[in-house]
Coordinates of C-alpha atoms in Angstrom, one line a residue:
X1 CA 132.6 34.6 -1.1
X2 CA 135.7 36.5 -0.8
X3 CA 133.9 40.1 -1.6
X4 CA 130.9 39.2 0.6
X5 CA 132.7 38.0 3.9
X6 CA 136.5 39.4 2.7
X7 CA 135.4 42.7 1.2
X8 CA 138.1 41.4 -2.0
X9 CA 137.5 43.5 -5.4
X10 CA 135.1 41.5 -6.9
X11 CA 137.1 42.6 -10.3
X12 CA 140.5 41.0 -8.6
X13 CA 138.5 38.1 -7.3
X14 CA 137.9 37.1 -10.8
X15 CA 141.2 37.5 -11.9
X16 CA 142.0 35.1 -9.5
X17 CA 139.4 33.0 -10.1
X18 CA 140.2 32.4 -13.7
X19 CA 142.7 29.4 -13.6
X20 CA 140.3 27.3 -12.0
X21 CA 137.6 27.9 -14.2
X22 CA 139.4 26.1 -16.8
X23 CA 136.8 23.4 -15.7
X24 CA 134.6 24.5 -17.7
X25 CA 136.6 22.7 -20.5
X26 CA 134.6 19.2 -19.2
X27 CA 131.4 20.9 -19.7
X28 CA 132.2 22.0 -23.6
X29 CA 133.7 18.3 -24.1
X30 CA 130.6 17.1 -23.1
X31 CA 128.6 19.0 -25.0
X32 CA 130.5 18.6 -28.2
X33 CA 131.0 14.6 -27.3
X34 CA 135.0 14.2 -28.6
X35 CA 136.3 10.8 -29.4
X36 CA 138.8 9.3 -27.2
X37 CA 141.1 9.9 -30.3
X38 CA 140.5 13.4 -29.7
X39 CA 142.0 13.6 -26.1
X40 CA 144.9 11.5 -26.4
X41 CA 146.1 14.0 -29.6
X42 CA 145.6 16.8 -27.2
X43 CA 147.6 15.0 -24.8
X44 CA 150.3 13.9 -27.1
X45 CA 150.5 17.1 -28.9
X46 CA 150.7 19.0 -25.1
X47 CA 153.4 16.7 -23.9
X48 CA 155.8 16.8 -26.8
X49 CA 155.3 20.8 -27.3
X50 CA 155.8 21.0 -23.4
X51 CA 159.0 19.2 -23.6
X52 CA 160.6 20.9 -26.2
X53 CA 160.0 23.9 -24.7
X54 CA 161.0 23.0 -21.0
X55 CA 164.1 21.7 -22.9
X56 CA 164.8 25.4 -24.7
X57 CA 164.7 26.7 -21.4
X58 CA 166.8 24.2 -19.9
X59 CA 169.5 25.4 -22.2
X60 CA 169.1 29.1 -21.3
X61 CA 169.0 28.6 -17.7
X62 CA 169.4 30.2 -15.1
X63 CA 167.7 32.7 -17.7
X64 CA 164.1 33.1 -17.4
X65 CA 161.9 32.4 -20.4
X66 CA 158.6 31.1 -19.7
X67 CA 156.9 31.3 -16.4
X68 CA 154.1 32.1 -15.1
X69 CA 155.8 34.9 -12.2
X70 CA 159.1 35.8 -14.5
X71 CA 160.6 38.0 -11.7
X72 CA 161.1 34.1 -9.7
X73 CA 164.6 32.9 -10.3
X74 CA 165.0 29.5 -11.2
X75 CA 167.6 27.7 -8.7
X76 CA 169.5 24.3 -9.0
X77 CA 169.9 23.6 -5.2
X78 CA 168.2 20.3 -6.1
X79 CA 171.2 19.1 -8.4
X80 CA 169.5 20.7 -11.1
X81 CA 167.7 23.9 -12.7
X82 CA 164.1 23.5 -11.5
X83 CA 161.7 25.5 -13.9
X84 CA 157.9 26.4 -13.5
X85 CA 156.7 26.3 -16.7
X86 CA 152.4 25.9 -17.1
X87 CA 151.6 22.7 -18.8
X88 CA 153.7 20.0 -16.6
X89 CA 150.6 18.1 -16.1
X90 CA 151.0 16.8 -19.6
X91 CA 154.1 15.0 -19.1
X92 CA 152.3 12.7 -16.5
X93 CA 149.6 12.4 -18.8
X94 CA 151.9 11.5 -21.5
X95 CA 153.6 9.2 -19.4
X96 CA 150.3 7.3 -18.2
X97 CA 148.7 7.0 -22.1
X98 CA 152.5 5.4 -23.5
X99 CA 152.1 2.7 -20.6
X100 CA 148.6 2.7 -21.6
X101 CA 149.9 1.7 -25.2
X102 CA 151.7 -0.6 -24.0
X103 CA 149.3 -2.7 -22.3
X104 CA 147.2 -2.5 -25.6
X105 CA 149.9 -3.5 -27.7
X106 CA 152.4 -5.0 -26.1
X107 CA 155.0 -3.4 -28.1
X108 CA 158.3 -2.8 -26.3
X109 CA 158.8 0.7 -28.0
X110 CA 156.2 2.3 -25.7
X111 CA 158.4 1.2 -22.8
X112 CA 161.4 3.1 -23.9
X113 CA 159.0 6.1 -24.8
X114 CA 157.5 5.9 -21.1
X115 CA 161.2 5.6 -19.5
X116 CA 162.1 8.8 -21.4
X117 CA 159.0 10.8 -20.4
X118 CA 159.8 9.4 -16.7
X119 CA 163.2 10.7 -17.3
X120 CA 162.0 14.3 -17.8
X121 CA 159.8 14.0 -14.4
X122 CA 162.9 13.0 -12.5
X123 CA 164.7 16.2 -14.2
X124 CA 162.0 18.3 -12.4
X125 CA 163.1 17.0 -9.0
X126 CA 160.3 17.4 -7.6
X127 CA 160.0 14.1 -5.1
X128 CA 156.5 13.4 -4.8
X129 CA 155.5 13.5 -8.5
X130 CA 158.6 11.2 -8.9
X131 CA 157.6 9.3 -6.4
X132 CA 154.5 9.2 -7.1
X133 CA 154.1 8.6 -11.0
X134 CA 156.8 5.4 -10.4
X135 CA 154.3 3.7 -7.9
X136 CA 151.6 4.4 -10.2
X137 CA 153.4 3.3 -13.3
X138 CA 154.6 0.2 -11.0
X139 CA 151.4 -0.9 -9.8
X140 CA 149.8 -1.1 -13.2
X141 CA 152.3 -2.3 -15.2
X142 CA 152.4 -4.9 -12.7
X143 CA 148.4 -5.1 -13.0
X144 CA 148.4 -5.5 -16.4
X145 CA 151.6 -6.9 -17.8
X146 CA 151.4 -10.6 -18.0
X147 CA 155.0 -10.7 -19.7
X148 CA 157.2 -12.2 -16.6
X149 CA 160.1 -11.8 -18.6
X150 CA 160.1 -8.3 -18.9
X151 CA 158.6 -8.1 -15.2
X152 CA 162.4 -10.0 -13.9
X153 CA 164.1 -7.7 -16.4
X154 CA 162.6 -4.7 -14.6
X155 CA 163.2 -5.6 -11.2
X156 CA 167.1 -6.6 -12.4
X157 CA 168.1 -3.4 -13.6
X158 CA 166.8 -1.5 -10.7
X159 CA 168.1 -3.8 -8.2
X160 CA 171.5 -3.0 -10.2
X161 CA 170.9 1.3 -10.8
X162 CA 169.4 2.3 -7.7
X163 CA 172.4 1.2 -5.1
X164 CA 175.0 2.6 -7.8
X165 CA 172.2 5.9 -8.2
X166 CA 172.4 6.0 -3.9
X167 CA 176.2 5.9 -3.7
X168 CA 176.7 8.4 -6.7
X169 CA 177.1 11.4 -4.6
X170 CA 177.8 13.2 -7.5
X171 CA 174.1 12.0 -8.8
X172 CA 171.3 14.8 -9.7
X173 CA 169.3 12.7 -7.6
X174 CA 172.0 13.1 -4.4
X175 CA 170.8 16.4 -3.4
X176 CA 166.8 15.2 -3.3
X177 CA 168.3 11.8 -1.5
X178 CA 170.0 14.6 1.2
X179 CA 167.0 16.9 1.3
X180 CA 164.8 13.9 1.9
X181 CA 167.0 12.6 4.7
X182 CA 167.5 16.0 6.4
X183 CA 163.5 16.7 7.0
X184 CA 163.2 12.8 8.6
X185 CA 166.0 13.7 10.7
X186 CA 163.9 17.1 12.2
X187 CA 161.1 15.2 12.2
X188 CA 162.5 12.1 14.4
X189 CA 164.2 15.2 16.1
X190 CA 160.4 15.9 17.2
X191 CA 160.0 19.2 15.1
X192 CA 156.9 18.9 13.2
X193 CA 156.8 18.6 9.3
X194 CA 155.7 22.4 8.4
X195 CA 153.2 20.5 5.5
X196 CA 151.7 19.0 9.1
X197 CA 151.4 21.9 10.8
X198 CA 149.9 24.2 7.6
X199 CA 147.2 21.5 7.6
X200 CA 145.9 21.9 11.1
X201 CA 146.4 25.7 10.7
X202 CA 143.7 25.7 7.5
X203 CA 141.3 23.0 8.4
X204 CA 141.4 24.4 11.9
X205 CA 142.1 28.2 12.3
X206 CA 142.0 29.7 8.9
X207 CA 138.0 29.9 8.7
X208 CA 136.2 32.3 10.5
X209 CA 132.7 31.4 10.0
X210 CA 130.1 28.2 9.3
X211 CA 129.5 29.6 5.9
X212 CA 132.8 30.2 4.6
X213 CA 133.6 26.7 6.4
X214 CA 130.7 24.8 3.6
X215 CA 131.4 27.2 0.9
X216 CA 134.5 28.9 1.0
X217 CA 136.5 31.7 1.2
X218 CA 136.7 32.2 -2.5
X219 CA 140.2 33.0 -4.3
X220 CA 142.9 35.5 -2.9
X221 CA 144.3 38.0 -5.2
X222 CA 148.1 38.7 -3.4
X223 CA 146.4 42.4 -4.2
X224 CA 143.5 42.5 -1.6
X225 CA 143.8 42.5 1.8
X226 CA 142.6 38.4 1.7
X227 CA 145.9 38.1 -0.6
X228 CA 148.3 39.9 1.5
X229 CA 147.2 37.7 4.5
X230 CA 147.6 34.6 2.6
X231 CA 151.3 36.0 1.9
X232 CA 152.2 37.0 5.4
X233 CA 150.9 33.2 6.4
X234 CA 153.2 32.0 3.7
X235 CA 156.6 34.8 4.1
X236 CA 156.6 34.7 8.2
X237 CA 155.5 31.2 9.4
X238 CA 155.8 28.9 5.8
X239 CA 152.4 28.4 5.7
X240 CA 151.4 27.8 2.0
X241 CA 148.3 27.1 1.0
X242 CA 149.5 25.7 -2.5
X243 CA 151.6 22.9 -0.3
X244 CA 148.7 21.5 1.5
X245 CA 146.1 20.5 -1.8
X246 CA 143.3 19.3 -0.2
X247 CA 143.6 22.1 2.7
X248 CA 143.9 24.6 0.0
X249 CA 140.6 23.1 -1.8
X250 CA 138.6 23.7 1.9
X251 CA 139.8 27.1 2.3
X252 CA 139.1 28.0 -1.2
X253 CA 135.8 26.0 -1.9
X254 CA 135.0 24.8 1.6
X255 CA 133.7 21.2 3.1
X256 CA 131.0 21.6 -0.3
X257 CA 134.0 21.6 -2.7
X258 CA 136.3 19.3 -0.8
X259 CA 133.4 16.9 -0.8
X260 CA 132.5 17.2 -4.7
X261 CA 136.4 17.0 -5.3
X262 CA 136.7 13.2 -3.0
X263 CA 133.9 11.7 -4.6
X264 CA 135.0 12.2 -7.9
X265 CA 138.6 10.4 -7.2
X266 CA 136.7 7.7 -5.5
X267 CA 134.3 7.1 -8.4
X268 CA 137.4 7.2 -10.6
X269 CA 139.0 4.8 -8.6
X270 CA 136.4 2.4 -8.1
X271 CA 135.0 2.4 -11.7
X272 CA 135.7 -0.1 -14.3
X273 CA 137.3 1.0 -17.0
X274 CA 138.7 -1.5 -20.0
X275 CA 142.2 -1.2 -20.6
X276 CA 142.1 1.4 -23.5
X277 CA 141.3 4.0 -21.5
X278 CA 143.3 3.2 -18.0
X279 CA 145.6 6.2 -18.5
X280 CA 142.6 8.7 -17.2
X281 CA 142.6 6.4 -14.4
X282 CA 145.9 6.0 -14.1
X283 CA 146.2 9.9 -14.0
X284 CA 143.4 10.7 -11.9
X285 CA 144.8 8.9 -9.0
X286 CA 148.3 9.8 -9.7
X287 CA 146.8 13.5 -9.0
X288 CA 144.7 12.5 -6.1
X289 CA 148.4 11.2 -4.2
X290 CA 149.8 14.1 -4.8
X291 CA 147.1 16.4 -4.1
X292 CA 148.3 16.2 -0.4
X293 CA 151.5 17.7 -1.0
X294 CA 150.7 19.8 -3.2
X295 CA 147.6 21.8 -4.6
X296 CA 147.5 20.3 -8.5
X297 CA 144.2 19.8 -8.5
X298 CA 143.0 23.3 -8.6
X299 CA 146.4 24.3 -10.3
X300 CA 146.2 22.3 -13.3
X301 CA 142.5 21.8 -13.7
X302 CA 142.3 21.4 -18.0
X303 CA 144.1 17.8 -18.0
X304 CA 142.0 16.2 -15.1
X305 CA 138.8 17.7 -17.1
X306 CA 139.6 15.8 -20.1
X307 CA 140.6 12.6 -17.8
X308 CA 137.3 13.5 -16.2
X309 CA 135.5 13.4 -19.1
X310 CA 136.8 10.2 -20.5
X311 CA 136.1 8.2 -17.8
X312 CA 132.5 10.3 -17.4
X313 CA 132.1 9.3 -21.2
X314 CA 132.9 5.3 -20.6
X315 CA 130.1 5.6 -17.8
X316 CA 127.0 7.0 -19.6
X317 CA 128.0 4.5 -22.7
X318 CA 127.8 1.8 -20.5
X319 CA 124.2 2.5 -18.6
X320 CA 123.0 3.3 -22.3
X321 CA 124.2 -0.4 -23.4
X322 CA 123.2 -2.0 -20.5

């Protein structure tokens, strides 16, 4: 779509193309039929390799060691040094598959190995995923745990940690508290959240044509004359695609994609999964909250295929039983 209606390399197109392709990772899992096992030791093995190495960079920072555009700097105007390193998605995945054990086994050490993982996503600072993965986290441990003991111990330390967290100005967490603050004050000022506004602009202005509109624009390179434009959107007015997920799906794959992409978090959220296997779910609409403020999704498409496929696997087992 982007060298028919664009006139974009079709050479650089694919370049582009390439992360999202990583789809293609559901299809071979399919094929090859892997065991549950299977995906939660990619999972594991992913988060804890991630981890360590997010925590090697830590420790050379503001140095840059991994990342995916190594001329970025890394900057710690959150309260700490926030890094871009490919593979995050697995910390949420690890964090989802420890509750996961938990519910299975009801052994407290997979509470203490989620609150660490949940740890290193508040170390990210980045608000949404924190927010985000704690609802999550919340509303099924609350779904399944049927230990009220541990449900009042919960609630009592954070009733104790978060005012003493608030009044910490000192706190990592202070300078996301006074970020947060200072974009409801503009927007109670009447100036209009720029994640609003980028919306609007993409679902309403950034396609020129019906076709483009069902099927999509295809994939920028910043080299092509589709990239550059996607830059000067993101340099002069803060328009970024990547900030607006499911607008950036629409412009990308158009009303077709956007479509494909809704029903498959609704038929993850409706189905009915047994408890071994809730961390897929779990993670699939942990990614389909924070698709809106960001484009994960098409960013970090291997961990949602193998969440995909688990949950595509319970389904065909169960028509074949029944």
């Amino acid at each position: 779509m982007a060298f028919v209606f664009n006139q974009q390399n079709i050479i650089l197109g694919y370049r582009a193309t390439m992360p999202y392709l990583a789809l293609i990772y559901f299809f071979i899992l399919k094929q090859a039929k892997v065991s549950y096992s299977f995906i939660e030791k990619v999972i594991w093995l992913y988060c804890i390799f991630y981890i360590f190495i997010w925590l090697y960079a830590l420790s050379q920072a503001p140095d840059v060691l991994f990342q995916l555009d190594m001329s970025k700097d890394i900057r710690d105007n959150r309260g700490f040094f926030r890094l871009f390193i490919p593979g995050k998605e697995f910390i949420y995945g690890g964090l989802f598959l420890a509750l996961n054990y938990y519910f299975v086994s009801r052994k407290f050490k997979w509470i203490i190995i989620s609150s660490a993982i949940f740890l290193v996503i508040i170390m990210h600072v980045t608000r949404q995923t924190i927010f985000f993965a704690f609802i999550v986290s919340l509303f099924f441990f609350f779904k399944e745990t049927r230990s009220k003991w541990l449900i009042i111990t919960l609630a009592v330390i954070l009733y104790m940690a978060i005012p003493r967290i608030v009044k910490d100005r000192s706190s990592k967490l202070d300078q996301l508290i006074k970020l947060t603050e200072s974009q409801i004050e503009s927007t109670n000022a009447g100036e209009e959240n720029i994640r609003v506004t980028a919306y609007k602009y993409f679902f309403t202005d950034y396609t020129e044509n019906f076709i483009t509109a069902i099927l999509g624009n295809g994939v920028a390179h910043f080299e092509s004359h589709m990239g550059k434009k996607e830059l000067m959107l993101a340099n002069q007015y803060g328009l970024y695609a990547s900030d607006v997920g499911y607008a950036n799906i629409y412009i990308k794959l158009g009303f077709l994609g956007l479509f494909f992409y809704l029903l498959i978090f609704y038929r993850s959220i409706k189905q009915n999964v047994p408890i071994q296997i809730k961390y897929a779910q779990m993670y699939l609409i942990f990614m389909a909250l924070i698709n809106i403020g960001t484009s994960t999704v098409l960013k970090n498409p291997i961990l949602f295929s193998l969440c995909v496929y688990v949950l595509e696997k319970h389904y065909s087992n169960s028509k074949i039983i029944v």
